[in-house]
JSON list of C-alpha atoms and ligand atoms in Angstrom, two decimals:
[
{"chain": "U", "resi": 4, "resn": "UNK", "atom": "CA", "xyz": [0.06, -0.02, 0.09]},
{"chain": "U", "resi": 5, "resn": "UNK", "atom": "CA", "xyz": [2.48, 2.75, -1.09]},
{"chain": "U", "resi": 6, "resn": "UNK", "atom": "CA", "xyz": [-0.45, 5.16, -2.02]},
{"chain": "U", "resi": 7, "resn": "UNK", "atom": "CA", "xyz": [-4.16, 4.80, -1.25]},
{"chain": "U", "resi": 8, "resn": "UNK", "atom": "CA", "xyz": [-7.04, 3.62, -3.52]},
{"chain": "U", "resi": 9, "resn": "UNK", "atom": "CA", "xyz": [-9.80, 6.24, -4.30]},
{"chain": "U", "resi": 10, "resn": "UNK", "atom": "CA", "xyz": [-12.01, 4.51, -1.70]},
{"chain": "U", "resi": 11, "resn": "UNK", "atom": "CA", "xyz": [-9.48, 4.84, 0.95]},
{"chain": "U", "resi": 12, "resn": "UNK", "atom": "CA", "xyz": [-8.83, 8.35, 0.09]},
{"chain": "U", "resi": 13, "resn": "UNK", "atom": "CA", "xyz": [-12.46, 9.35, 0.41]},
{"chain": "U", "resi": 14, "resn": "UNK", "atom": "CA", "xyz": [-12.64, 7.56, 3.88]},
{"chain": "U", "resi": 15, "resn": "UNK", "atom": "CA", "xyz": [-9.76, 9.63, 5.10]},
{"chain": "U", "resi": 16, "resn": "UNK", "atom": "CA", "xyz": [-11.05, 12.75, 3.40]},
{"chain": "U", "resi": 17, "resn": "UNK", "atom": "CA", "xyz": [-14.44, 12.37, 5.03]},
{"chain": "U", "resi": 18, "resn": "UNK", "atom": "CA", "xyz": [-12.69, 12.36, 8.50]},
{"chain": "U", "resi": 19, "resn": "UNK", "atom": "CA", "xyz": [-11.45, 15.88, 7.97]},
{"chain": "U", "resi": 20, "resn": "UNK", "atom": "CA", "xyz": [-13.87, 18.55, 8.97]},
{"chain": "U", "resi": 21, "resn": "UNK", "atom": "CA", "xyz": [-14.29, 21.90, 6.88]},
{"chain": "U", "resi": 22, "resn": "UNK", "atom": "CA", "xyz": [-14.95, 25.17, 8.45]},
{"chain": "U", "resi": 23, "resn": "UNK", "atom": "CA", "xyz": [-15.95, 28.09, 6.17]},
{"chain": "U", "resi": 24, "resn": "UNK", "atom": "CA", "xyz": [-14.63, 31.49, 6.91]},
{"chain": "U", "resi": 25, "resn": "UNK", "atom": "CA", "xyz": [-12.07, 30.50, 9.42]},
{"chain": "U", "resi": 26, "resn": "UNK", "atom": "CA", "xyz": [-9.77, 32.06, 10.42]},
{"chain": "U", "resi": 27, "resn": "UNK", "atom": "CA", "xyz": [-11.12, 34.95, 8.09]},
{"chain": "U", "resi": 28, "resn": "UNK", "atom": "CA", "xyz": [-13.91, 35.36, 5.50]},
{"chain": "U", "resi": 29, "resn": "UNK", "atom": "CA", "xyz": [-13.35, 33.52, 2.36]},
{"chain": "U", "resi": 30, "resn": "UNK", "atom": "CA", "xyz": [-10.99, 30.71, 3.76]},
{"chain": "U", "resi": 31, "resn": "UNK", "atom": "CA", "xyz": [-12.23, 27.21, 3.92]},
{"chain": "U", "resi": 32, "resn": "UNK", "atom": "CA", "xyz": [-10.31, 25.74, 6.81]},
{"chain": "U", "resi": 33, "resn": "UNK", "atom": "CA", "xyz": [-9.38, 21.98, 6.76]},
{"chain": "U", "resi": 34, "resn": "UNK", "atom": "CA", "xyz": [-9.67, 20.84, 10.40]},
{"chain": "U", "resi": 35, "resn": "UNK", "atom": "CA", "xyz": [-7.57, 17.78, 10.97]},
{"chain": "U", "resi": 36, "resn": "UNK", "atom": "CA", "xyz": [-8.59, 17.45, 14.72]},
{"chain": "U", "resi": 37, "resn": "UNK", "atom": "CA", "xyz": [-11.60, 15.45, 13.59]},
{"chain": "U", "resi": 38, "resn": "UNK", "atom": "CA", "xyz": [-9.17, 13.07, 11.82]},
{"chain": "U", "resi": 39, "resn": "UNK", "atom": "CA", "xyz": [-6.82, 12.69, 14.73]},
{"chain": "U", "resi": 40, "resn": "UNK", "atom": "CA", "xyz": [-9.69, 12.46, 17.11]},
{"chain": "U", "resi": 41, "resn": "UNK", "atom": "CA", "xyz": [-11.10, 9.40, 15.11]},
{"chain": "U", "resi": 42, "resn": "UNK", "atom": "CA", "xyz": [-8.93, 6.48, 16.42]},
{"chain": "U", "resi": 43, "resn": "UNK", "atom": "CA", "xyz": [-9.81, 4.42, 13.21]},
{"chain": "U", "resi": 44, "resn": "UNK", "atom": "CA", "xyz": [-8.87, 7.33, 10.81]},
{"chain": "U", "resi": 45, "resn": "UNK", "atom": "CA", "xyz": [-5.70, 8.35, 12.59]},
{"chain": "U", "resi": 46, "resn": "UNK", "atom": "CA", "xyz": [-4.36, 4.77, 12.79]},
{"chain": "U", "resi": 47, "resn": "UNK", "atom": "CA", "xyz": [-5.38, 4.03, 9.18]},
{"chain": "U", "resi": 48, "resn": "UNK", "atom": "CA", "xyz": [-3.34, 6.90, 7.98]},
{"chain": "U", "resi": 49, "resn": "UNK", "atom": "CA", "xyz": [-0.37, 6.13, 10.33]},
{"chain": "U", "resi": 50, "resn": "UNK", "atom": "CA", "xyz": [-0.50, 2.54, 9.11]},
{"chain": "U", "resi": 51, "resn": "UNK", "atom": "CA", "xyz": [-0.40, 3.74, 5.40]},
{"chain": "U", "resi": 52, "resn": "UNK", "atom": "CA", "xyz": [2.54, 6.05, 6.06]},
{"chain": "U", "resi": 53, "resn": "UNK", "atom": "CA", "xyz": [4.51, 3.61, 8.15]},
{"chain": "U", "resi": 54, "resn": "UNK", "atom": "CA", "xyz": [4.16, 1.14, 5.26]},
{"chain": "U", "resi": 55, "resn": "UNK", "atom": "CA", "xyz": [5.29, 3.72, 2.65]},
{"chain": "U", "resi": 56, "resn": "UNK", "atom": "CA", "xyz": [8.18, 4.86, 4.56]},
{"chain": "U", "resi": 57, "resn": "UNK", "atom": "CA", "xyz": [9.33, 1.57, 6.13]},
{"chain": "U", "resi": 58, "resn": "UNK", "atom": "CA", "xyz": [12.08, 1.05, 3.57]},
{"chain": "U", "resi": 59, "resn": "UNK", "atom": "CA", "xyz": [13.14, 4.56, 2.96]},
{"chain": "U", "resi": 60, "resn": "UNK", "atom": "CA", "xyz": [16.06, 4.13, 5.45]},
{"chain": "U", "resi": 61, "resn": "UNK", "atom": "CA", "xyz": [15.17, 7.46, 7.26]},
{"chain": "U", "resi": 62, "resn": "UNK", "atom": "CA", "xyz": [17.24, 8.89, 9.81]},
{"chain": "U", "resi": 63, "resn": "UNK", "atom": "CA", "xyz": [14.91, 11.73, 10.85]},
{"chain": "U", "resi": 64, "resn": "UNK", "atom": "CA", "xyz": [11.35, 12.75, 10.25]},
{"chain": "U", "resi": 65, "resn": "UNK", "atom": "CA", "xyz": [10.90, 16.55, 10.31]},
{"chain": "U", "resi": 66, "resn": "UNK", "atom": "CA", "xyz": [7.60, 18.16, 11.28]},
{"chain": "U", "resi": 67, "resn": "UNK", "atom": "CA", "xyz": [6.60, 21.76, 10.66]},
{"chain": "U", "resi": 68, "resn": "UNK", "atom": "CA", "xyz": [4.97, 23.65, 13.42]},
{"chain": "U", "resi": 69, "resn": "UNK", "atom": "CA", "xyz": [2.23, 22.92, 14.59]},
{"chain": "U", "resi": 70, "resn": "UNK", "atom": "CA", "xyz": [0.09, 20.52, 13.02]},
{"chain": "U", "resi": 71, "resn": "UNK", "atom": "CA", "xyz": [2.90, 18.93, 11.17]},
{"chain": "U", "resi": 72, "resn": "UNK", "atom": "CA", "xyz": [4.27, 17.86, 14.61]},
{"chain": "U", "resi": 73, "resn": "UNK", "atom": "CA", "xyz": [1.22, 15.58, 15.19]},
{"chain": "U", "resi": 74, "resn": "UNK", "atom": "CA", "xyz": [1.75, 13.39, 12.09]},
{"chain": "U", "resi": 75, "resn": "UNK", "atom": "CA", "xyz": [5.61, 13.69, 12.07]},
{"chain": "U", "resi": 76, "resn": "UNK", "atom": "CA", "xyz": [6.05, 12.69, 15.67]},
{"chain": "U", "resi": 77, "resn": "UNK", "atom": "CA", "xyz": [3.50, 9.74, 15.50]},
{"chain": "U", "resi": 78, "resn": "UNK", "atom": "CA", "xyz": [5.12, 8.40, 12.41]},
{"chain": "U", "resi": 79, "resn": "UNK", "atom": "CA", "xyz": [8.66, 8.86, 13.84]},
{"chain": "U", "resi": 80, "resn": "UNK", "atom": "CA", "xyz": [7.67, 6.78, 16.93]},
{"chain": "U", "resi": 81, "resn": "UNK", "atom": "CA", "xyz": [6.03, 4.11, 14.81]},
{"chain": "U", "resi": 82, "resn": "UNK", "atom": "CA", "xyz": [9.09, 3.79, 12.60]},
{"chain": "U", "resi": 83, "resn": "UNK", "atom": "CA", "xyz": [11.52, 4.22, 15.43]},
{"chain": "U", "resi": 84, "resn": "UNK", "atom": "CA", "xyz": [13.18, 7.20, 13.71]},
{"chain": "U", "resi": 85, "resn": "UNK", "atom": "CA", "xyz": [14.10, 10.48, 15.45]},
{"chain": "U", "resi": 86, "resn": "UNK", "atom": "CA", "xyz": [11.89, 13.50, 15.26]},
{"chain": "U", "resi": 87, "resn": "UNK", "atom": "CA", "xyz": [12.93, 16.97, 14.50]},
{"chain": "U", "resi": 88, "resn": "UNK", "atom": "CA", "xyz": [10.81, 20.16, 15.00]},
{"chain": "U", "resi": 89, "resn": "UNK", "atom": "CA", "xyz": [10.75, 23.19, 12.63]},
{"chain": "U", "resi": 90, "resn": "UNK", "atom": "CA", "xyz": [9.30, 26.08, 14.48]},
{"chain": "U", "resi": 91, "resn": "UNK", "atom": "CA", "xyz": [8.16, 29.64, 14.17]},
{"chain": "U", "resi": 92, "resn": "UNK", "atom": "CA", "xyz": [10.76, 32.22, 15.29]},
{"chain": "U", "resi": 93, "resn": "UNK", "atom": "CA", "xyz": [11.98, 32.53, 18.85]},
{"chain": "U", "resi": 94, "resn": "UNK", "atom": "CA", "xyz": [10.41, 29.26, 20.02]},
{"chain": "U", "resi": 95, "resn": "UNK", "atom": "CA", "xyz": [13.42, 26.96, 20.09]},
{"chain": "U", "resi": 96, "resn": "UNK", "atom": "CA", "xyz": [15.74, 27.53, 23.09]},
{"chain": "U", "resi": 97, "resn": "UNK", "atom": "CA", "xyz": [19.25, 26.46, 21.59]},
{"chain": "U", "resi": 98, "resn": "UNK", "atom": "CA", "xyz": [21.21, 27.96, 18.84]},
{"chain": "U", "resi": 99, "resn": "UNK", "atom": "CA", "xyz": [19.13, 27.96, 15.58]},
{"chain": "U", "resi": 100, "resn": "UNK", "atom": "CA", "xyz": [19.41, 28.28, 11.89]},
{"chain": "U", "resi": 101, "resn": "UNK", "atom": "CA", "xyz": [16.59, 30.10, 10.32]},
{"chain": "U", "resi": 102, "resn": "UNK", "atom": "CA", "xyz": [15.11, 30.77, 6.80]},
{"chain": "U", "resi": 103, "resn": "UNK", "atom": "CA", "xyz": [12.84, 33.66, 5.82]},
{"chain": "U", "resi": 104, "resn": "UNK", "atom": "CA", "xyz": [9.99, 33.54, 3.44]},
{"chain": "U", "resi": 105, "resn": "UNK", "atom": "CA", "xyz": [7.71, 35.96, 1.99]},
{"chain": "U", "resi": 106, "resn": "UNK", "atom": "CA", "xyz": [3.83, 36.08, 2.60]},
{"chain": "U", "resi": 107, "resn": "UNK", "atom": "CA", "xyz": [1.31, 38.02, 0.83]},
{"chain": "U", "resi": 108, "resn": "UNK", "atom": "CA", "xyz": [2.13, 40.90, 2.91]},
{"chain": "U", "resi": 109, "resn": "UNK", "atom": "CA", "xyz": [5.60, 40.85, 4.67]},
{"chain": "U", "resi": 110, "resn": "UNK", "atom": "CA", "xyz": [7.67, 38.00, 5.76]},
{"chain": "U", "resi": 111, "resn": "UNK", "atom": "CA", "xyz": [7.84, 35.07, 7.98]},
{"chain": "U", "resi": 112, "resn": "UNK", "atom": "CA", "xyz": [10.59, 32.76, 9.22]},
{"chain": "U", "resi": 113, "resn": "UNK", "atom": "CA", "xyz": [11.10, 29.06, 10.26]},
{"chain": "U", "resi": 114, "resn": "UNK", "atom": "CA", "xyz": [13.94, 27.78, 12.52]},
{"chain": "U", "resi": 115, "resn": "UNK", "atom": "CA", "xyz": [15.52, 24.69, 13.53]},
{"chain": "U", "resi": 116, "resn": "UNK", "atom": "CA", "xyz": [18.33, 23.72, 16.06]},
{"chain": "U", "resi": 117, "resn": "UNK", "atom": "CA", "xyz": [21.67, 24.00, 14.54]},
{"chain": "U", "resi": 118, "resn": "UNK", "atom": "CA", "xyz": [22.71, 20.54, 15.77]},
{"chain": "U", "resi": 119, "resn": "UNK", "atom": "CA", "xyz": [19.23, 18.85, 14.79]},
{"chain": "U", "resi": 120, "resn": "UNK", "atom": "CA", "xyz": [20.79, 16.31, 12.46]},
{"chain": "U", "resi": 121, "resn": "UNK", "atom": "CA", "xyz": [24.14, 16.03, 14.03]},
{"chain": "U", "resi": 122, "resn": "UNK", "atom": "CA", "xyz": [23.72, 12.47, 15.18]},
{"chain": "U", "resi": 123, "resn": "UNK", "atom": "CA", "xyz": [24.01, 11.13, 11.71]},
{"chain": "U", "resi": 124, "resn": "UNK", "atom": "CA", "xyz": [26.39, 12.10, 8.67]},
{"chain": "U", "resi": 125, "resn": "UNK", "atom": "CA", "xyz": [24.51, 12.89, 5.53]},
{"chain": "U", "resi": 126, "resn": "UNK", "atom": "CA", "xyz": [21.13, 12.06, 7.24]},
{"chain": "U", "resi": 127, "resn": "UNK", "atom": "CA", "xyz": [18.22, 11.01, 5.16]},
{"chain": "U", "resi": 128, "resn": "UNK", "atom": "CA", "xyz": [15.27, 13.21, 6.18]},
{"chain": "U", "resi": 129, "resn": "UNK", "atom": "CA", "xyz": [11.45, 13.09, 5.48]},
{"chain": "U", "resi": 130, "resn": "UNK", "atom": "CA", "xyz": [9.56, 16.32, 5.74]},
{"chain": "U", "resi": 131, "resn": "UNK", "atom": "CA", "xyz": [5.92, 16.34, 7.03]},
{"chain": "U", "resi": 132, "resn": "UNK", "atom": "CA", "xyz": [3.23, 18.97, 7.30]},
{"chain": "U", "resi": 133, "resn": "UNK", "atom": "CA", "xyz": [-0.59, 18.56, 7.42]},
{"chain": "U", "resi": 134, "resn": "UNK", "atom": "CA", "xyz": [-1.32, 20.62, 4.41]},
{"chain": "U", "resi": 135, "resn": "UNK", "atom": "CA", "xyz": [0.25, 22.52, 1.57]},
{"chain": "U", "resi": 136, "resn": "UNK", "atom": "CA", "xyz": [-1.63, 25.63, 0.42]},
{"chain": "U", "resi": 137, "resn": "UNK", "atom": "CA", "xyz": [0.77, 28.33, -1.37]},
{"chain": "U", "resi": 138, "resn": "UNK", "atom": "CA", "xyz": [3.73, 26.09, -0.58]},
{"chain": "U", "resi": 139, "resn": "UNK", "atom": "CA", "xyz": [5.71, 29.14, 1.09]},
{"chain": "U", "resi": 140, "resn": "UNK", "atom": "CA", "xyz": [6.17, 27.28, 4.49]},
{"chain": "U", "resi": 141, "resn": "UNK", "atom": "CA", "xyz": [7.22, 23.97, 2.89]},
{"chain": "U", "resi": 142, "resn": "UNK", "atom": "CA", "xyz": [9.60, 25.77, 0.62]},
{"chain": "U", "resi": 143, "resn": "UNK", "atom": "CA", "xyz": [11.21, 27.62, 3.52]},
{"chain": "U", "resi": 144, "resn": "UNK", "atom": "CA", "xyz": [11.50, 24.30, 5.49]},
{"chain": "U", "resi": 145, "resn": "UNK", "atom": "CA", "xyz": [13.13, 22.65, 2.43]},
{"chain": "U", "resi": 146, "resn": "UNK", "atom": "CA", "xyz": [15.59, 25.65, 2.33]},
{"chain": "U", "resi": 147, "resn": "UNK", "atom": "CA", "xyz": [16.32, 25.30, 5.84]},
{"chain": "U", "resi": 148, "resn": "UNK", "atom": "CA", "xyz": [17.18, 21.52, 5.62]},
{"chain": "U", "resi": 149, "resn": "UNK", "atom": "CA", "xyz": [19.24, 22.54, 2.52]},
{"chain": "U", "resi": 150, "resn": "UNK", "atom": "CA", "xyz": [21.46, 24.63, 4.89]},
{"chain": "U", "resi": 151, "resn": "UNK", "atom": "CA", "xyz": [22.48, 21.31, 6.56]},
{"chain": "U", "resi": 152, "resn": "UNK", "atom": "CA", "xyz": [24.35, 18.33, 5.32]},
{"chain": "U", "resi": 153, "resn": "UNK", "atom": "CA", "xyz": [20.96, 16.30, 5.54]},
{"chain": "U", "resi": 154, "resn": "UNK", "atom": "CA", "xyz": [19.21, 15.27, 2.33]},
{"chain": "U", "resi": 155, "resn": "UNK", "atom": "CA", "xyz": [15.33, 15.72, 2.23]},
{"chain": "U", "resi": 156, "resn": "UNK", "atom": "CA", "xyz": [14.38, 12.45, 0.41]},
{"chain": "U", "resi": 157, "resn": "UNK", "atom": "CA", "xyz": [10.60, 13.29, 0.31]},
{"chain": "U", "resi": 158, "resn": "UNK", "atom": "CA", "xyz": [8.03, 15.86, 1.46]},
{"chain": "U", "resi": 159, "resn": "UNK", "atom": "CA", "xyz": [4.81, 14.44, 2.62]},
{"chain": "U", "resi": 160, "resn": "UNK", "atom": "CA", "xyz": [1.56, 16.31, 3.12]},
{"chain": "U", "resi": 161, "resn": "UNK", "atom": "CA", "xyz": [-1.64, 14.92, 4.23]},
{"chain": "U", "resi": 162, "resn": "UNK", "atom": "CA", "xyz": [-3.66, 17.32, 2.06]},
{"chain": "U", "resi": 163, "resn": "UNK", "atom": "CA", "xyz": [-2.67, 19.33, -1.06]},
{"chain": "U", "resi": 164, "resn": "UNK", "atom": "CA", "xyz": [-4.79, 22.34, -2.00]},
{"chain": "U", "resi": 165, "resn": "UNK", "atom": "CA", "xyz": [-4.01, 22.09, -5.57]},
{"chain": "U", "resi": 166, "resn": "UNK", "atom": "CA", "xyz": [-5.45, 25.32, -6.77]},
{"chain": "U", "resi": 167, "resn": "UNK", "atom": "CA", "xyz": [-3.03, 27.38, -4.62]},
{"chain": "U", "resi": 168, "resn": "UNK", "atom": "CA", "xyz": [0.25, 26.03, -5.58]},
{"chain": "U", "resi": 169, "resn": "UNK", "atom": "CA", "xyz": [2.19, 24.66, -8.49]},
{"chain": "U", "resi": 170, "resn": "UNK", "atom": "CA", "xyz": [4.43, 21.87, -6.98]},
{"chain": "U", "resi": 171, "resn": "UNK", "atom": "CA", "xyz": [6.56, 21.89, -10.12]},
{"chain": "U", "resi": 172, "resn": "UNK", "atom": "CA", "xyz": [9.71, 23.70, -8.85]},
{"chain": "U", "resi": 173, "resn": "UNK", "atom": "CA", "xyz": [9.22, 22.24, -5.38]},
{"chain": "U", "resi": 174, "resn": "UNK", "atom": "CA", "xyz": [9.03, 18.59, -6.85]},
{"chain": "U", "resi": 175, "resn": "UNK", "atom": "CA", "xyz": [12.20, 19.26, -8.70]},
{"chain": "U", "resi": 176, "resn": "UNK", "atom": "CA", "xyz": [14.06, 19.70, -5.42]},
{"chain": "U", "resi": 177, "resn": "UNK", "atom": "CA", "xyz": [12.58, 16.70, -3.68]},
{"chain": "U", "resi": 178, "resn": "UNK", "atom": "CA", "xyz": [10.07, 13.91, -4.11]},
{"chain": "U", "resi": 179, "resn": "UNK", "atom": "CA", "xyz": [6.57, 15.01, -3.09]},
{"chain": "U", "resi": 180, "resn": "UNK", "atom": "CA", "xyz": [3.76, 12.74, -1.86]},
{"chain": "U", "resi": 181, "resn": "UNK", "atom": "CA", "xyz": [0.28, 14.12, -1.07]},
{"chain": "U", "resi": 182, "resn": "UNK", "atom": "CA", "xyz": [-1.93, 11.59, 0.61]},
{"chain": "U", "resi": 183, "resn": "UNK", "atom": "CA", "xyz": [-5.06, 13.50, -0.37]},
{"chain": "U", "resi": 184, "resn": "UNK", "atom": "CA", "xyz": [-5.89, 16.30, -2.98]},
{"chain": "U", "resi": 185, "resn": "UNK", "atom": "CA", "xyz": [-8.55, 19.04, -2.69]},
{"chain": "E", "resi": 226, "resn": "AMP", "atom": "P1", "xyz": [1.22, 27.57, 2.76]},
{"chain": "E", "resi": 226, "resn": "AMP", "atom": "O1", "xyz": [2.53, 28.06, 3.46]},
{"chain": "E", "resi": 226, "resn": "AMP", "atom": "O2", "xyz": [0.53, 28.58, 2.33]},
{"chain": "E", "resi": 226, "resn": "AMP", "atom": "O3", "xyz": [1.41, 26.44, 2.05]},
{"chain": "E", "resi": 226, "resn": "AMP", "atom": "O4", "xyz": [0.35, 27.13, 4.18]},
{"chain": "E", "resi": 226, "resn": "AMP", "atom": "C1", "xyz": [0.60, 25.91, 4.81]},
{"chain": "E", "resi": 226, "resn": "AMP", "atom": "C2", "xyz": [0.34, 25.95, 6.18]},
{"chain": "E", "resi": 226, "resn": "AMP", "atom": "O5", "xyz": [-0.67, 26.75, 6.54]},
{"chain": "E", "resi": 226, "resn": "AMP", "atom": "C3", "xyz": [0.09, 24.55, 6.82]},
{"chain": "E", "resi": 226, "resn": "AMP", "atom": "O6", "xyz": [1.01, 24.44, 8.01]},
{"chain": "E", "resi": 226, "resn": "AMP", "atom": "C4", "xyz": [-1.35, 24.56, 7.08]},
{"chain": "E", "resi": 226, "resn": "AMP", "atom": "O7", "xyz": [-1.51, 24.01, 8.38]},
{"chain": "E", "resi": 226, "resn": "AMP", "atom": "C5", "xyz": [-1.90, 25.99, 7.07]},
{"chain": "E", "resi": 226, "resn": "AMP", "atom": "N1", "xyz": [-3.04, 26.24, 6.19]},
{"chain": "E", "resi": 226, "resn": "AMP", "atom": "C6", "xyz": [-2.99, 27.05, 5.10]},
{"chain": "E", "resi": 226, "resn": "AMP", "atom": "N2", "xyz": [-4.28, 27.19, 4.51]},
{"chain": "E", "resi": 226, "resn": "AMP", "atom": "C7", "xyz": [-5.04, 26.22, 5.21]},
{"chain": "E", "resi": 226, "resn": "AMP", "atom": "C8", "xyz": [-6.41, 25.75, 5.16]},
{"chain": "E", "resi": 226, "resn": "AMP", "atom": "N3", "xyz": [-7.23, 26.12, 4.19]},
{"chain": "E", "resi": 226, "resn": "AMP", "atom": "N4", "xyz": [-6.74, 24.99, 6.21]},
{"chain": "E", "resi": 226, "resn": "AMP", "atom": "C9", "xyz": [-6.05, 24.44, 7.12]},
{"chain": "E", "resi": 226, "resn": "AMP", "atom": "N5", "xyz": [-4.70, 24.93, 7.22]},
{"chain": "E", "resi": 226, "resn": "AMP", "atom": "C10", "xyz": [-4.19, 25.73, 6.22]}
]
């Protein structure tokens, strides 16, 4: 089961609640708390990801704050792989490396501890977030990993909001796997 059948996809998709006009008018928010709050759906997803990534020889699974942490940490524990958080600015206590990225108005930044991958030479890394919209956050996370010796072997998103991004450039830099599309 390296990717899901259409029936399995619609089962998972139905477990995600959509909320209109959150956090502001015009946004359809995909609420994954209903997926992780459903024991069957959450474990179905984790079983699938664990099977997909079992043979990748991963050294680290990196999760993007904050919903990415839920899936990345749970999968890391299943695969007995280390977990690394990528966080918003000024959240991590030790020395960090950082990557700026542009938003519609202004900039944001993601950070990671400088020694996050120091336990393994040329570490193989899987990057995980819950959802890819414009792709700005994921690109910044990939740029951050590129500042290290580690190699991002795949970026995995539970849900891809296709209309908002073009994964072309991104997927030339790393493999991309989106469990679901909307
Ligand atoms: P982006 O950088 O535009 O790809 O945004 C990705 C991040 O924003 C992810 O971490 C998502 O959790 C969050 N996000 C963006 N749009 C939505 C949405 N419509 N519903 C839920 N989360 C979203």
